[in-house]
Coordinates of C-alpha atoms in Angstrom, one line a residue:
X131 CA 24.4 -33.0 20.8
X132 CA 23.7 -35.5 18.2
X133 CA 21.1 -34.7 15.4
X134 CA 17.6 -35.7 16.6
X135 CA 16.0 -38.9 14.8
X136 CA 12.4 -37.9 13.2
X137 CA 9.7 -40.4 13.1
X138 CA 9.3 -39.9 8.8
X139 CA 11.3 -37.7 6.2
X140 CA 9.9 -36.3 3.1
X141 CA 14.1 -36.2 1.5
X142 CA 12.3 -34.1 -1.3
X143 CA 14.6 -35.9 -3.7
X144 CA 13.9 -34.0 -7.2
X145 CA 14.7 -37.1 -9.2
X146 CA 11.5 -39.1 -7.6
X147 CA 9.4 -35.8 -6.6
X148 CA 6.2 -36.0 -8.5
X149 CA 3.0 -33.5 -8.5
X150 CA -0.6 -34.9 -8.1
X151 CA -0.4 -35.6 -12.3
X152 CA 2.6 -37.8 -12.2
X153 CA 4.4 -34.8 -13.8
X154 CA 8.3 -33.9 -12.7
X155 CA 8.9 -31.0 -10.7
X156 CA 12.3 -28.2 -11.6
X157 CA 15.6 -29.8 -9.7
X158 CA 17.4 -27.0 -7.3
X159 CA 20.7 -27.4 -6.5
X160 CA 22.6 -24.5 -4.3
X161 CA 24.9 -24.6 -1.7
X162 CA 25.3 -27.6 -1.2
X163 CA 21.9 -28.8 -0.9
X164 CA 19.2 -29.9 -3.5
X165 CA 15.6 -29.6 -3.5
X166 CA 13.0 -28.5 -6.4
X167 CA 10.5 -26.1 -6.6
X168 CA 7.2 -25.8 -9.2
X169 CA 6.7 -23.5 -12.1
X170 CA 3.2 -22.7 -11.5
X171 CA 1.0 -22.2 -8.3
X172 CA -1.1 -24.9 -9.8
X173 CA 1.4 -27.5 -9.5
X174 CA 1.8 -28.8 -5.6
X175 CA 3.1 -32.1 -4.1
X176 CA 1.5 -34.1 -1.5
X177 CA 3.3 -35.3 1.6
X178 CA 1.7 -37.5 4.0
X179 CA 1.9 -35.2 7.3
X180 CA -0.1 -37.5 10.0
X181 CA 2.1 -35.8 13.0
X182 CA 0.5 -32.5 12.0
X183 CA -3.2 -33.8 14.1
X184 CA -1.2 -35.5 17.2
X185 CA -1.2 -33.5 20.4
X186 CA 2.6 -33.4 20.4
X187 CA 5.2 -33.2 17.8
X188 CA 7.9 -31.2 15.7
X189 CA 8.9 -30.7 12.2
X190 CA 11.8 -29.0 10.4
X191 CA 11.7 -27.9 6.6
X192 CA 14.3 -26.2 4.9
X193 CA 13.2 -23.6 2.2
X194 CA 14.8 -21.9 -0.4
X195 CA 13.9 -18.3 -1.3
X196 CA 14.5 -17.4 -4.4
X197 CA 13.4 -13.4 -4.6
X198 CA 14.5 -11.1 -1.1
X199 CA 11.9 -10.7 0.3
X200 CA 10.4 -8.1 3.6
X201 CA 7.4 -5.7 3.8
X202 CA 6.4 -3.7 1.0
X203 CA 4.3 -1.3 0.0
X204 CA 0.7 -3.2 -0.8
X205 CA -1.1 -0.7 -3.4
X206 CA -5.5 -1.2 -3.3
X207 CA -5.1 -1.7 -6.7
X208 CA -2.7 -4.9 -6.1
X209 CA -5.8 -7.0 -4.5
X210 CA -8.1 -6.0 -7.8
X211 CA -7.4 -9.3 -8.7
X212 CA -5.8 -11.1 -6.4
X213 CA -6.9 -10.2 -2.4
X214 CA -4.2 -12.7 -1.1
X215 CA -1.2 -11.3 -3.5
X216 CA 1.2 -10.5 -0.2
X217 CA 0.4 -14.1 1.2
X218 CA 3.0 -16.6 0.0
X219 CA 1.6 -20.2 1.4
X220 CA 4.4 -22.1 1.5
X221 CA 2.7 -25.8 3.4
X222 CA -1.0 -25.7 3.4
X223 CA -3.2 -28.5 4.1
X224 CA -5.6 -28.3 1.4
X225 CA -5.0 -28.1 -2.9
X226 CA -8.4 -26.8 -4.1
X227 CA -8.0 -23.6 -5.9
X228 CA -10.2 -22.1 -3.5
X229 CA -7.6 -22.3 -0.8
X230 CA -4.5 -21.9 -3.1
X231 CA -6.4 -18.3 -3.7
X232 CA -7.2 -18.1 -0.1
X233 CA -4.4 -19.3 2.9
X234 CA -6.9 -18.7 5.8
X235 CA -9.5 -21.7 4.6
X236 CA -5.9 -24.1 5.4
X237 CA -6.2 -25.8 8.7
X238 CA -2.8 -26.2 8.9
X239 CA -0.3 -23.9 7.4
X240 CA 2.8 -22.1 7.2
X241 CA 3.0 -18.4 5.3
X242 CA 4.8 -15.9 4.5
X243 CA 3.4 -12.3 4.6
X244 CA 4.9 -9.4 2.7
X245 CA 2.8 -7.2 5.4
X246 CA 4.1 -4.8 8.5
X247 CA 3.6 -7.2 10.3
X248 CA 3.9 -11.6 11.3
X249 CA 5.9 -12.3 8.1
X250 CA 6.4 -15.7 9.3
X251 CA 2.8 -17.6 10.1
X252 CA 2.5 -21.2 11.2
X253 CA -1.4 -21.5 12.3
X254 CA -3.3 -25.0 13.2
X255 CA -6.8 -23.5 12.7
X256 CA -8.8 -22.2 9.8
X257 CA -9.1 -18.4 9.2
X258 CA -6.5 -16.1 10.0
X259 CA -5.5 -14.9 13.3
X260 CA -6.8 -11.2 13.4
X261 CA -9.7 -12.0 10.7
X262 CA -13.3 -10.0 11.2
X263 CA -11.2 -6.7 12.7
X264 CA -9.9 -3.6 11.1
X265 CA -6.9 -3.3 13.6
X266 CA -4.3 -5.1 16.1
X267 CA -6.0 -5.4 19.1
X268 CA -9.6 -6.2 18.4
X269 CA -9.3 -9.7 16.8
X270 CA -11.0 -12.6 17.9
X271 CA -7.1 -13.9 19.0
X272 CA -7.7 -11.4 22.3
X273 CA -10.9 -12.7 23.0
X274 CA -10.9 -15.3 26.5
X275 CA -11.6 -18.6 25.6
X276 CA -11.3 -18.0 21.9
X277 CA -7.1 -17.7 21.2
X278 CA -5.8 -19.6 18.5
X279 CA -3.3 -22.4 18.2
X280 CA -0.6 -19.8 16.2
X281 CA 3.3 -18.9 16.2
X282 CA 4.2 -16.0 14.2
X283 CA 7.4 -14.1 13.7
X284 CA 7.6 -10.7 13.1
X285 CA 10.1 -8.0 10.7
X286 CA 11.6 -11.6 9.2
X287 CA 13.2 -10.8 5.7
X288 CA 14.3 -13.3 3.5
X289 CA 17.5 -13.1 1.5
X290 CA 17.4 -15.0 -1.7
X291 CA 19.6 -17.7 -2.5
X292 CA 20.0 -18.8 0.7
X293 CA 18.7 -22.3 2.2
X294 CA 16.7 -21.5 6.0
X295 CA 15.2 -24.5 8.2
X296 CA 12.1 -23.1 10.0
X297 CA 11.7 -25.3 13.2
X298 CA 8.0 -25.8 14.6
X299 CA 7.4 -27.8 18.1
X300 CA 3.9 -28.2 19.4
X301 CA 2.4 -29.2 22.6
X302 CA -1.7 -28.6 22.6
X303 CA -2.2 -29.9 26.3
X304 CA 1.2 -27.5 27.4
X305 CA -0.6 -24.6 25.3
X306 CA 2.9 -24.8 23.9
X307 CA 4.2 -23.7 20.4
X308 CA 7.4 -22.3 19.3
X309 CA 9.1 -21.3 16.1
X310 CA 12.9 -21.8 15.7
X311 CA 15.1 -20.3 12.5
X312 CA 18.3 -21.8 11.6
X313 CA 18.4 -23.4 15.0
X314 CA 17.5 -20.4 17.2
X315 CA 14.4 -19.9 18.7
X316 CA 12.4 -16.9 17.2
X317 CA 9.2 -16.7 18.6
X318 CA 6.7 -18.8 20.9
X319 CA 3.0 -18.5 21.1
X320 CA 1.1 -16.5 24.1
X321 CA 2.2 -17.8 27.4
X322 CA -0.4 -15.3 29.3
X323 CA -3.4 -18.0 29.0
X324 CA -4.9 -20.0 31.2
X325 CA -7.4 -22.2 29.1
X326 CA -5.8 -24.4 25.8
X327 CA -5.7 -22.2 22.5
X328 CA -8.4 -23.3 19.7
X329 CA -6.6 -26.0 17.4
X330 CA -8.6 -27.6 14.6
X331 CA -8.1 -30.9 13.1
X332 CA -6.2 -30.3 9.5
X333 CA -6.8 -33.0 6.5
X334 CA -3.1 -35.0 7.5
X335 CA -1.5 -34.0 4.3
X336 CA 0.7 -31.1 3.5
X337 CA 1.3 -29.6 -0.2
X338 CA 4.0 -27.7 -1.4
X339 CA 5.3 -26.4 -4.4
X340 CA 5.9 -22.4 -5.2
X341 CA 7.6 -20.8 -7.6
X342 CA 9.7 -18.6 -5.9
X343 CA 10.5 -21.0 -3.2
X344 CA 13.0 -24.2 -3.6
X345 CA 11.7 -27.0 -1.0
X346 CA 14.2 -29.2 0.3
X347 CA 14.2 -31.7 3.4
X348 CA 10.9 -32.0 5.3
X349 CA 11.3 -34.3 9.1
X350 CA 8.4 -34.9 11.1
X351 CA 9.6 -35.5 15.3
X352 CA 7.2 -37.7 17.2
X353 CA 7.6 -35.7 19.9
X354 CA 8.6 -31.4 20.6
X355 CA 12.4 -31.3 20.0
X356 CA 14.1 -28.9 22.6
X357 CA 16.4 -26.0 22.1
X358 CA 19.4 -27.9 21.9
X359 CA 17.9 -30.5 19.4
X360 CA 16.5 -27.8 17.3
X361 CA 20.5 -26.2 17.2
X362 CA 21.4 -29.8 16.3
X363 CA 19.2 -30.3 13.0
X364 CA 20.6 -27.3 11.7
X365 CA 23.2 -27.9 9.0
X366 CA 24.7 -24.4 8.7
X367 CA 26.1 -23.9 5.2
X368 CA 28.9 -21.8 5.3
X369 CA 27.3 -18.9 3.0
X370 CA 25.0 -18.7 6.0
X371 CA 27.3 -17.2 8.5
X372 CA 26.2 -13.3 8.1
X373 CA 22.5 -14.1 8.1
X374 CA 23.2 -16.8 11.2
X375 CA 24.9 -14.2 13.2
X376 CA 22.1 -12.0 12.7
X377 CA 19.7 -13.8 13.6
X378 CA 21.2 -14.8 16.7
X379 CA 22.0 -11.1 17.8
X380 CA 18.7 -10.3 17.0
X381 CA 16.9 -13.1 18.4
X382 CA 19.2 -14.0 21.5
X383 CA 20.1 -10.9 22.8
X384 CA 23.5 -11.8 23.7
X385 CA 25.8 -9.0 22.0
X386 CA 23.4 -6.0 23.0
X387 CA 25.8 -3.1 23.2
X388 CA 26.3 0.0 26.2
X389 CA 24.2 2.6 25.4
X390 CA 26.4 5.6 25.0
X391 CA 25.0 8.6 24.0
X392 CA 26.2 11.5 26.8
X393 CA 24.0 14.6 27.0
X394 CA 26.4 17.6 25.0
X395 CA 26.2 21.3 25.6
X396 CA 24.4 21.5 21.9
X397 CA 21.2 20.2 23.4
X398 CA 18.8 22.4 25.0
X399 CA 16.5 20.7 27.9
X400 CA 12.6 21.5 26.5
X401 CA 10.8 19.7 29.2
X402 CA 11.5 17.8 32.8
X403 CA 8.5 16.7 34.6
X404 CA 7.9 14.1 37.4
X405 CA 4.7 13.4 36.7
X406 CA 3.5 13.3 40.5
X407 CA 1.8 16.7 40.1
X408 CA -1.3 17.7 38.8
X409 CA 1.0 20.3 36.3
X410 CA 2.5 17.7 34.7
X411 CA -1.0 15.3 33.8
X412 CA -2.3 18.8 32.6
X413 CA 0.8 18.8 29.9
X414 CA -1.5 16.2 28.1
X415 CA -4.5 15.6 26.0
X416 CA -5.6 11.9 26.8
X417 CA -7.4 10.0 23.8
X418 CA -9.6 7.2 24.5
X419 CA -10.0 6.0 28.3
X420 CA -9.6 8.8 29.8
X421 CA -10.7 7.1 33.3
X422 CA -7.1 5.0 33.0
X423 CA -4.7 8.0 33.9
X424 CA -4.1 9.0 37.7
X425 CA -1.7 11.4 39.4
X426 CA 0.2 9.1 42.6
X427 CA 3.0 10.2 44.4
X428 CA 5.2 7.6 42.2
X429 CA 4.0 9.2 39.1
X430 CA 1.3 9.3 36.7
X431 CA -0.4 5.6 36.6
X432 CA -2.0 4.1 33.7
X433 CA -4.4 1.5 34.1
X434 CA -6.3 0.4 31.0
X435 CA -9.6 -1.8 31.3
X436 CA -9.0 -5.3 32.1
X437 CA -12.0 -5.9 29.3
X438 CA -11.9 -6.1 26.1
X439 CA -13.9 -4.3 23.6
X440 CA -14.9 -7.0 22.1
X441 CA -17.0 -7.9 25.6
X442 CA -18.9 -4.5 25.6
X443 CA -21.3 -2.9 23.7
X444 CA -20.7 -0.1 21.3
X445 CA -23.3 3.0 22.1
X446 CA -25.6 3.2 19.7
X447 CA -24.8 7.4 19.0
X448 CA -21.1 6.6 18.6
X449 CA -19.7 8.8 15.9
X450 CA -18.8 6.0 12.6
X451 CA -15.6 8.7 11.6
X452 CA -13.6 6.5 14.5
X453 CA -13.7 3.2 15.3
X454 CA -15.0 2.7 18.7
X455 CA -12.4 1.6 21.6
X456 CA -12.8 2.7 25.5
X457 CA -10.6 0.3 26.6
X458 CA -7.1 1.8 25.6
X459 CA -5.6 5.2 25.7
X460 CA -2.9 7.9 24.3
X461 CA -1.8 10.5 26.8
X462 CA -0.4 13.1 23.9
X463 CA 2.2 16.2 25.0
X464 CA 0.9 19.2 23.5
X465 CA 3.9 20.3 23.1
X466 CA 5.7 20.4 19.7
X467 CA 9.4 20.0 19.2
X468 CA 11.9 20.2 16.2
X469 CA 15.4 18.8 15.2
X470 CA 17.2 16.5 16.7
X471 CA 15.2 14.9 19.3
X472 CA 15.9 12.9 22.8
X473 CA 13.6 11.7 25.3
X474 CA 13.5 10.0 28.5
X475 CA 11.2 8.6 31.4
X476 CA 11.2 5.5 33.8
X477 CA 8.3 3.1 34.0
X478 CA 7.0 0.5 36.4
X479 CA 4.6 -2.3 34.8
X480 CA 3.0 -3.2 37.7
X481 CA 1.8 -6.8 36.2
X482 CA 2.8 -9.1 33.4
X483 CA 0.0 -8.7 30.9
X484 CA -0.3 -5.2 28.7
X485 CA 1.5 -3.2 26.7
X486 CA 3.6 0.1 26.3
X487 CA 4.7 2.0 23.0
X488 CA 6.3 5.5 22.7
X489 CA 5.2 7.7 19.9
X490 CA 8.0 10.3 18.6
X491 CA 7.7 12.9 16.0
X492 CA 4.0 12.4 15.5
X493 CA 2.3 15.6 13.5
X494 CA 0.2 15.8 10.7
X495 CA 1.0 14.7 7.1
X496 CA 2.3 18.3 6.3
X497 CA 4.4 18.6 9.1
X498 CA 1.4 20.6 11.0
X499 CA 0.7 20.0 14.7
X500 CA -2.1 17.9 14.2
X501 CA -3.2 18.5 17.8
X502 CA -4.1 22.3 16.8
X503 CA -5.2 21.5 13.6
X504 CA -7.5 19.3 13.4
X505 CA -10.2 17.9 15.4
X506 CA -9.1 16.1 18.2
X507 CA -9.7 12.6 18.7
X508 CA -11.3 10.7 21.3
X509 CA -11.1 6.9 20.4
X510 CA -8.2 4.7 22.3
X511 CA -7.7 2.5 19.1
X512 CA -4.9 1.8 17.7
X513 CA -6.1 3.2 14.1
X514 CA -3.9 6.4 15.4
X515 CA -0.4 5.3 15.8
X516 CA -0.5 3.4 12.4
X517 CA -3.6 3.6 10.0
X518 CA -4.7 7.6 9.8
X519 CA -3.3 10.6 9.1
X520 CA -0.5 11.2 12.0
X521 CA 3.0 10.4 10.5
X522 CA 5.3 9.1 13.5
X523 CA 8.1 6.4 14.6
X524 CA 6.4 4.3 17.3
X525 CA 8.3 2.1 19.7
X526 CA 6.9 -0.9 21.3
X527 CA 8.9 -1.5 24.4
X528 CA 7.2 -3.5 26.8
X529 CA 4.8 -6.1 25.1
X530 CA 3.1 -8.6 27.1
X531 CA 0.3 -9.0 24.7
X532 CA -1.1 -12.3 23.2
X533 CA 0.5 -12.3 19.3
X534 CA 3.7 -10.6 21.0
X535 CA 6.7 -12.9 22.1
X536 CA 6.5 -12.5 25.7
X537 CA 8.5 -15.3 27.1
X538 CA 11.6 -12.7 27.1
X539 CA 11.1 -8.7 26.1
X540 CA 10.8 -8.0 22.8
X541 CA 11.1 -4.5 20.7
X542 CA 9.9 -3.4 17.7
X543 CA 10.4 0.0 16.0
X544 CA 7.9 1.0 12.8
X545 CA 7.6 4.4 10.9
X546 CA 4.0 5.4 10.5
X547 CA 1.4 5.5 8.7
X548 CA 3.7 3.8 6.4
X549 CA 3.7 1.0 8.0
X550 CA 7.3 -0.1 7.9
X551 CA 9.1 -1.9 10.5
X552 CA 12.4 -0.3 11.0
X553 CA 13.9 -2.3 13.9
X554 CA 13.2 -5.2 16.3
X555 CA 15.0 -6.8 18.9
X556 CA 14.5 -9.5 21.4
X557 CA 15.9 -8.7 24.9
X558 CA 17.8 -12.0 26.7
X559 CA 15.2 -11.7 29.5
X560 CA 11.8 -10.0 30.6
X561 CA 11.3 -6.9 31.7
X562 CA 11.3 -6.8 35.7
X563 CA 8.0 -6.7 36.7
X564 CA 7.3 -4.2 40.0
X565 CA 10.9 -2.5 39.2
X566 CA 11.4 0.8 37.6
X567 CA 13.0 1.0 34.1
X568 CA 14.4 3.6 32.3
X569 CA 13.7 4.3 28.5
X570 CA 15.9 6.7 26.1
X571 CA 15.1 7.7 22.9
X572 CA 17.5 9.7 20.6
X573 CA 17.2 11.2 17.5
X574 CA 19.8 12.5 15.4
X575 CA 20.3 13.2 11.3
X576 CA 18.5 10.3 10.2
X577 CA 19.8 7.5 13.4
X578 CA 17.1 6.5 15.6
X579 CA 18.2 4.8 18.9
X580 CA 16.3 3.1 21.8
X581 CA 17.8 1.9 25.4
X582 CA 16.0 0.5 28.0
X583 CA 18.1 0.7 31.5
X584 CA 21.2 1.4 29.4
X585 CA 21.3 -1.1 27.1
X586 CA 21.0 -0.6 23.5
X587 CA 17.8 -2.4 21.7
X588 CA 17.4 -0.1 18.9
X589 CA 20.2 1.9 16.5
X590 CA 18.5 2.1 13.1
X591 CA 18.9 4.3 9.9
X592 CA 15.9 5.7 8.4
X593 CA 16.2 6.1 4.3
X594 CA 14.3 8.8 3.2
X595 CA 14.6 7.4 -0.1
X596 CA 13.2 3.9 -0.1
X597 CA 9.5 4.9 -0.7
X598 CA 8.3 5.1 3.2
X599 CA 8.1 8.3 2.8
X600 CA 10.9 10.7 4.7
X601 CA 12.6 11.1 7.5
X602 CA 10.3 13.0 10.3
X603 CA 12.3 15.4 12.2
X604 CA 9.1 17.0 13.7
X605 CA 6.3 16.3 16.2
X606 CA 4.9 15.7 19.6
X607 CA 5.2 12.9 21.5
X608 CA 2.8 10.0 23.1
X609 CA 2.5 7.4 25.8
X610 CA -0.2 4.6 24.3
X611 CA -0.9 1.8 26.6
X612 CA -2.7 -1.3 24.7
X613 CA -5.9 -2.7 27.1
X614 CA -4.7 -4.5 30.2
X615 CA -1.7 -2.7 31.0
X616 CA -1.1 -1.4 34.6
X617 CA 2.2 1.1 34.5
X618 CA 3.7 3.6 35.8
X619 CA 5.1 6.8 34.2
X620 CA 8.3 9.3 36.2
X621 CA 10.6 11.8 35.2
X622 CA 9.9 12.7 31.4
X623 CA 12.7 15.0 29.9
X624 CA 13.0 16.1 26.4
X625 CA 16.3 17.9 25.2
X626 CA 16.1 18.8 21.1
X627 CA 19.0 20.1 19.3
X628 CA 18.0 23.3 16.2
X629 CA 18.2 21.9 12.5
X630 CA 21.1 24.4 10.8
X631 CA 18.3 26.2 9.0

């Protein structure tokens, strides 16, 4: 396919690049490709960027990172000074000092996040996405009618001293937006809606300039550039190849391996329940709705409120130790296993919209089993699996939910409360909706693996060592389904193997 012709090119020639004072920026020259960068987050360029306020259009940019760069560790006392210090605003609308400090107040721009979670932002509206909320899930993004024009990519890092072209197409009347990375396509907004996503007019120029980031070539497309067109801009430099091929495999799906982990004689079974018996559901302490659990014939059914909390009224007595959610639920295993650790169990999403994630190893930050130790709690929000005191691995594993990519499945693995994404992986196609599906979870030394119907998504090592704290080799187990899921639960099995001592 030939290279798609843009309507305007900012060629971010160094030798004509000049900031708002007529002063010269730093030439970059690397691998074939040249560009410049600032010395000062004072010092930005203007680029007329008209296309950005049309109702269709694309735009690719090729960056230059000059520090790795993935989620760390963000200590209270970091923000002292500066709130924003983990927000990296790479093209922002506006050059006020107010929103250089601030990257929400742009109207238009694209960011890069040192948190768990959305490294990669590209937002047409002001504010952030989950702004005026203490947690995933409870943002003004979920709310109907009030979703907002965004595309952000997820457990991105960046490896220094390589040149990436970030791809953005966008079609407000299609509620359509996607985000493509060295030609592959990475992410695309919510396709669950039914009404246009909030998209505000931004000020039709972009400015860059960062220190740590060398800007290069900047096209604006008149119209949204397709797959194949967005493969076509992409001029891979050679000392690309590793981080292309992973970004394919991760990304594509394509070269998903066999899952082949076999079931030894060293593995004792702990646990084999069908969940169609009133036995089984009594195996569990359910936190939060505990209205959306039922014992069928099929299995134990969740069904989480169709409403969101943000359309209901907290009670006036509600305790302030938890933060108030009765719209999403845990169902926690009380019991408690050590060692090596494998689990099983088929589910059946029984519509589109929701979302599933397995909790492993979950106990207290001693080790204890925080079930019998300490008062039990009774709110479905998600504070639990990543924000309090229960250490765990938890695996999202069907994720139909608005900030997720649900246009194909998608998997993310994060070790808790530390908040630090250990694995992700998009799958080449949904998840079957209405068809059973088998998950299996093993956990051996420090390897964590994930299959879903025998296919490999997950096969991480956790460091003990890099500051996240170490790896968790005891706990109990939970089921958490976000609000709006509808699934069903069969056949849970647990096999654990004794540590040596």
């Amino acid at each position: 396919m030939n290279h798609p012709m843009p309507s305007h090119i900012f060629w971010s020639d160094p030798a004509v690049v000049r900031d708002l004072n007529n002063n010269p920026v730093t030439p970059v020259s690397h691998h074939g490709r040249k560009g410049w960068r600032t010395e000062s987050l004072e010092t930005r360029i203007a680029i007329p960027a008209p296309q950005l306020n049309e109702p269709r259009g694309s735009l690719t940019w090729w960056f230059l990172p000059r520090e790795d760069f993935a989620t760390s560790v963000n200590s209270p006392w970091m923000a002292k000074r500066e709130k924003y210090h983990h927000l990296y605003t790479l093209l922002g609308d506006r050059v006020d000092d107010e929103a250089r400090n601030d990257p929400r107040l742009h109207h238009f721009a694209l960011i890069y996040s040192r948190d768990w979670y959305q490294q990669l932002q590209a937002k047409w509206h002001c504010g952030g996405v989950y702004d005026g909320v203490e947690e995933l899930g409870g943002s003004s993004m979920f709310q109907t009618g009030k979703e907002k024009a965004y595309v952000g990519l997820g457990h991105l890092n960046l490896h220094r001293g390589h040149w990436m072209q970030i791809g953005l197409s966008w079609d407000e009347l299609a509620n359509d937006y996607r985000m493509y990375l060295n030609g592959v396509l990475v992410q695309t907004a919510t396709t669950t809606l039914d009404h246009p996503m909030l998209r505000e007019k931004n000020s039709g120029t972009l400015y860059a300039g960062h220190p740590l980031f060398a800007c290069g070539e900047l096209a604006f497309y008149d119209r949204p550039l397709d797959a194949g067109e967005f493969s076509a801009s992409y001029d891979a430099p050679k000392e690309n190849a590793a981080i292309d091929a992973s970004i394919a495999r991760t990304h594509t799906g394509k070269s998903l391996s066999t899952f082949d982990w076999k079931l030894s004689m060293d593995w004792s079974e702990r646990l084999n329940l069908p969940l169609n018996r009133d036995e089984d559901f009594a195996r569990f302490y359910v936190q939060g709705m505990t209205e959306a659990p039922s014992v069928t014939p099929e299995g134990i059914r969740v069904r989480t409120s169709a409403i969101h909390k943000s359309q209901l009224k907290q009670p006036e007595n509600w305790s302030s130790e938890e933060t108030w959610d009765p719209t999403q639920v845990y169902l926690w295993l009380e019991d408690y296993f050590t060692g090596d650790f494998a689990v099983e169990y088929e589910f059946k999403s029984l519509q589109k919209h929701g979302l599933s994630l397995l909790m492993t190893r979950a106990a207290g930050l001693h080790g204890e089993d925080f079930l019998k130790s300490h008062p039990r709690r009774v709110s479905g929000a998600m504070r639990a699996v990543c924000w309090e005191n229960i250490r765990n691995y938890h695996w999202e594993y069907y994720r139909q939910m608005e900030d997720c990519r649900n246009d194909t499945a998608s998997h993310v693995l994060v070790k808790n409360p530390y908040l630090h994404p250990i694995g992700y992986q998009d799958a080449p196609e949904s998840l079957a909706i209405g068809e059973w599906h088998r998950l299996q979870f093993v956990h051996e030394g420090n390897r964590l693996r994930g299959a879903i119907d025998g296919v490999q998504m997950l096969d991480v090592v956790d460091d003990p060592f890099s500051g996240f704290g170490p790896v968790m080799r005891s706990g109990t187990l939970a089921i958490r389904c976000m609000w709006d899921s509808d699934i069903l639960f069969r056949n849970l099995k647990v096999w654990t193997k004794p540590d040596a001592f």
